[in-house]
PDB file of C-alpha atoms in Angstrom:
ATOM      1  CA  UNK A1123       7.722  27.233 -30.869  1.00 45.00           C
ATOM      2  CA  UNK A1124       9.459  28.053 -34.085  1.00 48.00           C
ATOM      3  CA  UNK A1125      12.318  26.084 -35.616  1.00 50.00           C
ATOM      4  CA  UNK A1126      14.941  28.479 -34.267  1.00 51.00           C
ATOM      5  CA  UNK A1127      14.326  27.757 -30.580  1.00 52.00           C
ATOM      6  CA  UNK A1128      15.066  24.478 -28.864  1.00 50.00           C
ATOM      7  CA  UNK A1129      12.138  22.516 -27.471  1.00 49.00           C
ATOM      8  CA  UNK A1130      12.076  21.584 -23.791  1.00 55.00           C
ATOM      9  CA  UNK A1131      13.926  18.456 -24.914  1.00 59.00           C
ATOM     10  CA  UNK A1132      16.394  20.568 -26.879  1.00 59.00           C
ATOM     11  CA  UNK A1133      15.949  18.674 -30.140  1.00 59.00           C
ATOM     12  CA  UNK A1134      14.472  19.368 -33.573  1.00 57.00           C
ATOM     13  CA  UNK A1135      12.958  16.902 -36.037  1.00 57.00           C
ATOM     14  CA  UNK A1136      14.787  18.201 -39.103  1.00 60.00           C
ATOM     15  CA  UNK A1137      11.823  20.276 -40.318  1.00 58.00           C
ATOM     16  CA  UNK A1138      12.282  23.040 -37.759  1.00 56.00           C
ATOM     17  CA  UNK A1139       9.711  21.561 -35.349  1.00 54.00           C
ATOM     18  CA  UNK A1140      10.378  20.179 -31.894  1.00 55.00           C
ATOM     19  CA  UNK A1141      10.527  16.430 -31.311  1.00 56.00           C
ATOM     20  CA  UNK A1142       8.453  14.725 -28.635  1.00 63.00           C
ATOM     21  CA  UNK A1143      10.271  14.152 -25.377  1.00 77.00           C
ATOM     22  CA  UNK A1144      11.215  10.632 -24.419  1.00 84.00           C
ATOM     23  CA  UNK A1145      10.098   9.116 -21.155  1.00 84.00           C
ATOM     24  CA  UNK A1146      12.388   9.243 -18.150  1.00 81.00           C
ATOM     25  CA  UNK A1147      14.861   6.402 -17.938  1.00 85.00           C
ATOM     26  CA  UNK A1148      15.652   6.795 -14.218  1.00 84.00           C
ATOM     27  CA  UNK A1149      12.209   5.958 -12.811  1.00 87.00           C
ATOM     28  CA  UNK A1150      11.773   3.396 -10.023  1.00 91.00           C
ATOM     29  CA  UNK A1151      10.996  -0.106 -11.184  1.00 94.00           C
ATOM     30  CA  UNK A1152       8.253  -2.034  -9.363  1.00 96.00           C
ATOM     31  CA  UNK A1153      10.460  -4.054  -6.986  1.00 97.00           C
ATOM     32  CA  UNK A1154      12.402  -0.975  -5.843  1.00 96.00           C
ATOM     33  CA  UNK A1155       9.153   0.924  -5.440  1.00 97.00           C
ATOM     34  CA  UNK A1156       7.553  -1.756  -3.258  1.00 98.00           C
ATOM     35  CA  UNK A1157      10.644  -2.238  -1.081  1.00 98.00           C
ATOM     36  CA  UNK A1158      10.911   1.549  -0.744  1.00 97.00           C
ATOM     37  CA  UNK A1159       7.282   1.636   0.459  1.00 98.00           C
ATOM     38  CA  UNK A1160       8.175  -0.990   3.070  1.00 98.00           C
ATOM     39  CA  UNK A1161      11.170   1.094   4.192  1.00 98.00           C
ATOM     40  CA  UNK A1162       9.125   4.303   4.225  1.00 97.00           C
ATOM     41  CA  UNK A1163       6.462   2.578   6.336  1.00 98.00           C
ATOM     42  CA  UNK A1164       9.193   1.496   8.756  1.00 98.00           C
ATOM     43  CA  UNK A1165       9.859   5.173   9.466  1.00 97.00           C
ATOM     44  CA  UNK A1166       6.529   5.224  11.372  1.00 97.00           C
ATOM     45  CA  UNK A1167       7.884   2.721  13.908  1.00 98.00           C
ATOM     46  CA  UNK A1168       8.709   4.073  17.376  1.00 97.00           C
ATOM     47  CA  UNK A1169      11.000   1.140  18.147  1.00 97.00           C
ATOM     48  CA  UNK A1170      14.401   2.635  19.041  1.00 96.00           C
ATOM     49  CA  UNK A1171      16.301  -0.456  17.824  1.00 95.00           C
ATOM     50  CA  UNK A1172      14.521  -1.981  14.828  1.00 95.00           C
ATOM     51  CA  UNK A1173      12.297  -0.187  12.359  1.00 97.00           C
ATOM     52  CA  UNK A1174      10.716  -2.745  10.036  1.00 98.00           C
ATOM     53  CA  UNK A1175       8.127  -2.189   7.323  1.00 98.00           C
ATOM     54  CA  UNK A1176       6.152  -4.510   5.065  1.00 98.00           C
ATOM     55  CA  UNK A1177       4.267  -3.980   1.809  1.00 98.00           C
ATOM     56  CA  UNK A1178       1.842  -6.520   0.317  1.00 98.00           C
ATOM     57  CA  UNK A1179       1.358  -6.424  -3.453  1.00 98.00           C
ATOM     58  CA  UNK A1180      -1.124  -8.300  -5.652  1.00 98.00           C
ATOM     59  CA  UNK A1181      -0.523  -9.757  -9.119  1.00 97.00           C
ATOM     60  CA  UNK A1182      -1.562  -6.447 -10.741  1.00 97.00           C
ATOM     61  CA  UNK A1183       1.236  -4.543  -8.925  1.00 98.00           C
ATOM     62  CA  UNK A1184      -1.285  -2.888  -6.623  1.00 98.00           C
ATOM     63  CA  UNK A1185      -0.449  -2.356  -2.977  1.00 98.00           C
ATOM     64  CA  UNK A1186      -3.063  -4.099  -0.850  1.00 98.00           C
ATOM     65  CA  UNK A1187      -1.500  -3.712   2.596  1.00 98.00           C
ATOM     66  CA  UNK A1188       1.302  -1.946   4.447  1.00 98.00           C
ATOM     67  CA  UNK A1189       2.485  -2.121   8.022  1.00 98.00           C
ATOM     68  CA  UNK A1190       5.316  -1.418  10.434  1.00 98.00           C
ATOM     69  CA  UNK A1191       6.327  -2.752  13.834  1.00 98.00           C
ATOM     70  CA  UNK A1192       4.638  -1.141  16.817  1.00 98.00           C
ATOM     71  CA  UNK A1193       2.447  -1.666  19.849  1.00 98.00           C
ATOM     72  CA  UNK A1194      -1.141  -2.922  19.409  1.00 97.00           C
ATOM     73  CA  UNK A1195      -3.957  -0.438  18.837  1.00 96.00           C
ATOM     74  CA  UNK A1196      -5.212   1.057  22.075  1.00 97.00           C
ATOM     75  CA  UNK A1197      -2.070   0.083  24.013  1.00 97.00           C
ATOM     76  CA  UNK A1198      -0.022   3.136  24.918  1.00 96.00           C
ATOM     77  CA  UNK A1199       3.501   2.895  23.570  1.00 94.00           C
ATOM     78  CA  UNK A1200       4.513   5.166  26.453  1.00 96.00           C
ATOM     79  CA  UNK A1201       3.421   2.567  29.039  1.00 97.00           C
ATOM     80  CA  UNK A1202       4.978  -0.533  27.448  1.00 97.00           C
ATOM     81  CA  UNK A1203       8.731  -1.277  27.361  1.00 97.00           C
ATOM     82  CA  UNK A1204      10.889  -0.800  24.273  1.00 97.00           C
ATOM     83  CA  UNK A1205      14.012  -2.465  25.668  1.00 96.00           C
ATOM     84  CA  UNK A1206      15.521  -5.633  24.196  1.00 96.00           C
ATOM     85  CA  UNK A1207      16.925  -7.042  27.421  1.00 96.00           C
ATOM     86  CA  UNK A1208      15.740  -7.117  31.021  1.00 96.00           C
ATOM     87  CA  UNK A1209      15.646  -9.532  33.963  1.00 97.00           C
ATOM     88  CA  UNK A1210      12.123 -10.539  32.994  1.00 97.00           C
ATOM     89  CA  UNK A1211      10.942 -11.049  29.411  1.00 96.00           C
ATOM     90  CA  UNK A1212       7.800  -9.161  30.445  1.00 97.00           C
ATOM     91  CA  UNK A1213       9.958  -6.062  30.821  1.00 97.00           C
ATOM     92  CA  UNK A1214      11.123  -6.242  27.184  1.00 97.00           C
ATOM     93  CA  UNK A1215       9.293  -5.253  24.005  1.00 97.00           C
ATOM     94  CA  UNK A1216       9.000  -8.805  22.661  1.00 96.00           C
ATOM     95  CA  UNK A1217       5.750  -9.947  24.300  1.00 97.00           C
ATOM     96  CA  UNK A1218       3.993  -6.751  23.178  1.00 98.00           C
ATOM     97  CA  UNK A1219       5.184  -5.519  19.761  1.00 98.00           C
ATOM     98  CA  UNK A1220       3.185  -6.361  16.632  1.00 98.00           C
ATOM     99  CA  UNK A1221       5.518  -7.061  13.740  1.00 98.00           C
ATOM    100  CA  UNK A1222       5.271  -5.283  10.392  1.00 98.00           C
ATOM    101  CA  UNK A1223       4.058  -8.427   8.611  1.00 98.00           C
ATOM    102  CA  UNK A1224       1.145  -8.852  11.031  1.00 98.00           C
ATOM    103  CA  UNK A1225       0.185  -5.196  10.677  1.00 98.00           C
ATOM    104  CA  UNK A1226       0.386  -5.309   6.873  1.00 98.00           C
ATOM    105  CA  UNK A1227      -1.923  -8.340   6.795  1.00 98.00           C
ATOM    106  CA  UNK A1228      -4.327  -6.780   9.315  1.00 97.00           C
ATOM    107  CA  UNK A1229      -4.290  -3.435   7.442  1.00 96.00           C
ATOM    108  CA  UNK A1230      -5.121  -5.018   4.076  1.00 97.00           C
ATOM    109  CA  UNK A1231      -7.481  -3.033   1.868  1.00 96.00           C
ATOM    110  CA  UNK A1232      -8.774  -6.028  -0.074  1.00 93.00           C
ATOM    111  CA  UNK A1233     -10.920  -9.027   0.816  1.00 94.00           C
ATOM    112  CA  UNK A1234      -7.845 -11.188   1.161  1.00 95.00           C
ATOM    113  CA  UNK A1235      -4.160 -11.352   0.255  1.00 97.00           C
ATOM    114  CA  UNK A1236      -4.153 -14.831  -1.320  1.00 98.00           C
ATOM    115  CA  UNK A1237      -1.549 -15.119  -4.048  1.00 98.00           C
ATOM    116  CA  UNK A1238       0.108 -11.820  -3.131  1.00 98.00           C
ATOM    117  CA  UNK A1239       3.775 -11.012  -2.578  1.00 98.00           C
ATOM    118  CA  UNK A1240       5.142  -9.389   0.562  1.00 98.00           C
ATOM    119  CA  UNK A1241       8.110  -7.022   0.511  1.00 98.00           C
ATOM    120  CA  UNK A1242       9.625  -6.753   3.984  1.00 98.00           C
ATOM    121  CA  UNK A1243      12.765  -5.128   5.355  1.00 97.00           C
ATOM    122  CA  UNK A1244      13.683  -8.049   7.632  1.00 98.00           C
ATOM    123  CA  UNK A1245      13.214 -11.782   7.058  1.00 98.00           C
ATOM    124  CA  UNK A1246      10.052 -12.837   8.939  1.00 98.00           C
ATOM    125  CA  UNK A1247      10.151 -14.691  12.248  1.00 98.00           C
ATOM    126  CA  UNK A1248       8.337 -18.004  12.772  1.00 98.00           C
ATOM    127  CA  UNK A1249       5.217 -16.291  14.166  1.00 98.00           C
ATOM    128  CA  UNK A1250       4.951 -14.014  11.124  1.00 98.00           C
ATOM    129  CA  UNK A1251       5.693 -16.968   8.839  1.00 98.00           C
ATOM    130  CA  UNK A1252       2.600 -18.703  10.227  1.00 98.00           C
ATOM    131  CA  UNK A1253       0.488 -15.603   9.545  1.00 98.00           C
ATOM    132  CA  UNK A1254       1.908 -15.242   6.024  1.00 98.00           C
ATOM    133  CA  UNK A1255       1.107 -18.878   5.260  1.00 98.00           C
ATOM    134  CA  UNK A1256      -2.399 -18.696   6.723  1.00 98.00           C
ATOM    135  CA  UNK A1257      -3.113 -15.484   4.779  1.00 98.00           C
ATOM    136  CA  UNK A1258      -2.216 -17.217   1.492  1.00 98.00           C
ATOM    137  CA  UNK A1259       0.744 -15.003   0.572  1.00 98.00           C
ATOM    138  CA  UNK A1260       2.799 -16.875  -2.040  1.00 98.00           C
ATOM    139  CA  UNK A1261       6.117 -15.003  -1.982  1.00 98.00           C
ATOM    140  CA  UNK A1262       8.264 -13.099   0.521  1.00 98.00           C
ATOM    141  CA  UNK A1263      10.929 -10.685  -0.693  1.00 98.00           C
ATOM    142  CA  UNK A1264      13.189  -9.523   2.142  1.00 98.00           C
ATOM    143  CA  UNK A1265      16.070  -7.062   2.405  1.00 98.00           C
ATOM    144  CA  UNK A1266      17.957  -8.320   5.460  1.00 97.00           C
ATOM    145  CA  UNK A1267      18.386 -11.768   6.965  1.00 98.00           C
ATOM    146  CA  UNK A1268      20.645 -10.669   9.825  1.00 97.00           C
ATOM    147  CA  UNK A1269      19.069 -13.167  12.246  1.00 97.00           C
ATOM    148  CA  UNK A1270      19.413 -16.066   9.766  1.00 97.00           C
ATOM    149  CA  UNK A1271      20.773 -18.569  12.291  1.00 97.00           C
ATOM    150  CA  UNK A1272      18.289 -17.859  15.074  1.00 97.00           C
ATOM    151  CA  UNK A1273      15.758 -20.590  15.941  1.00 97.00           C
ATOM    152  CA  UNK A1274      12.862 -18.287  14.921  1.00 97.00           C
ATOM    153  CA  UNK A1275      14.229 -17.697  11.412  1.00 98.00           C
ATOM    154  CA  UNK A1276      15.234 -21.344  10.984  1.00 98.00           C
ATOM    155  CA  UNK A1277      11.667 -22.352  11.907  1.00 98.00           C
ATOM    156  CA  UNK A1278      10.265 -19.710   9.510  1.00 98.00           C
ATOM    157  CA  UNK A1279      12.293 -21.103   6.595  1.00 98.00           C
ATOM    158  CA  UNK A1280      11.173 -24.626   7.477  1.00 98.00           C
ATOM    159  CA  UNK A1281       7.524 -23.535   7.527  1.00 98.00           C
ATOM    160  CA  UNK A1282       7.891 -21.630   4.239  1.00 98.00           C
ATOM    161  CA  UNK A1283       9.524 -24.658   2.600  1.00 98.00           C
ATOM    162  CA  UNK A1284       6.770 -27.001   3.798  1.00 98.00           C
ATOM    163  CA  UNK A1285       4.034 -24.612   2.623  1.00 98.00           C
ATOM    164  CA  UNK A1286       5.694 -23.915  -0.738  1.00 98.00           C
ATOM    165  CA  UNK A1287       6.196 -20.209  -0.030  1.00 98.00           C
ATOM    166  CA  UNK A1288       8.902 -18.654  -2.193  1.00 98.00           C
ATOM    167  CA  UNK A1289      11.314 -16.435  -0.261  1.00 98.00           C
ATOM    168  CA  UNK A1290      14.205 -14.515  -1.724  1.00 98.00           C
ATOM    169  CA  UNK A1291      16.631 -11.787  -0.831  1.00 98.00           C
ATOM    170  CA  UNK A1292      16.000  -8.445  -2.505  1.00 97.00           C
ATOM    171  CA  UNK A1293      18.841  -7.204  -4.688  1.00 95.00           C
ATOM    172  CA  UNK A1294      18.320  -3.475  -5.254  1.00 92.00           C
ATOM    173  CA  UNK A1295      19.509  -1.761  -8.409  1.00 90.00           C
ATOM    174  CA  UNK A1296      20.378   1.290  -6.313  1.00 87.00           C
ATOM    175  CA  UNK A1297      21.295   1.478  -2.622  1.00 88.00           C
ATOM    176  CA  UNK A1298      19.513   4.725  -1.845  1.00 91.00           C
ATOM    177  CA  UNK A1299      16.282   6.371  -2.847  1.00 90.00           C
ATOM    178  CA  UNK A1300      16.021   9.991  -1.809  1.00 90.00           C
ATOM    179  CA  UNK A1301      12.686  11.639  -1.217  1.00 89.00           C
ATOM    180  CA  UNK A1302      13.079  15.327  -1.893  1.00 90.00           C
ATOM    181  CA  UNK A1303       9.891  17.234  -1.081  1.00 91.00           C
ATOM    182  CA  UNK A1304      11.264  20.274  -2.919  1.00 91.00           C
ATOM    183  CA  UNK A1305      11.678  18.367  -6.199  1.00 86.00           C
ATOM    184  CA  UNK A1306       8.076  19.116  -7.204  1.00 89.00           C
ATOM    185  CA  UNK A1307       9.163  22.712  -7.737  1.00 90.00           C
ATOM    186  CA  UNK A1308      11.971  21.711 -10.077  1.00 80.00           C
ATOM    187  CA  UNK A1309      12.843  18.845 -12.357  1.00 62.00           C
ATOM    188  CA  UNK A1310      12.740  15.629 -10.310  1.00 53.00           C
ATOM    189  CA  UNK A1311      15.223  12.877 -10.985  1.00 56.00           C
ATOM    190  CA  UNK A1312      15.760   9.560  -9.223  1.00 55.00           C
ATOM    191  CA  UNK A1313      19.252   8.583 -10.239  1.00 56.00           C
ATOM    192  CA  UNK A1314      20.967   5.652  -8.532  1.00 53.00           C
ATOM    193  CA  UNK A1315      23.595   6.756  -6.036  1.00 53.00           C
TER     194      UNK A1315
END
């Protein structure tokens, strides 16, 4: 380009040459990225009431496991119930569904998940807390704690406290992240809404 035309950044360096562009400022930071992966994974869930996802991350900010809530492998989700209430507990989803945390641990792509952090949409229940502890995960970052006062969540917090697991509520910098598949054909931008 010559000095008379603006660069893609629209700036000149004073000598008629274009200046280098600066990096984007509106990129996703690691915590938002990992929680977004958990939420995106949740979109795979067929549960009509609760879609939960989990993302396990190591100390190098590498994803080592993801999961979402669903029926066990080989068990038809058309033949098992999805309801929350029924006369018999066996006619509800609860005895059958694998939680996102379990699936993320089972789907790990590393030898183990010791020392890792787990990003999860919903605070883990007591059964998942036991799995998290046994797997060696050191920190749980959750988005919602809507069942805080239930016996399962109270037991989970007690177990985490006894095992020294850090758990904290996620505070996003932006409330929405939009995935626009057409953005690759234009200039993508991820501005907080």
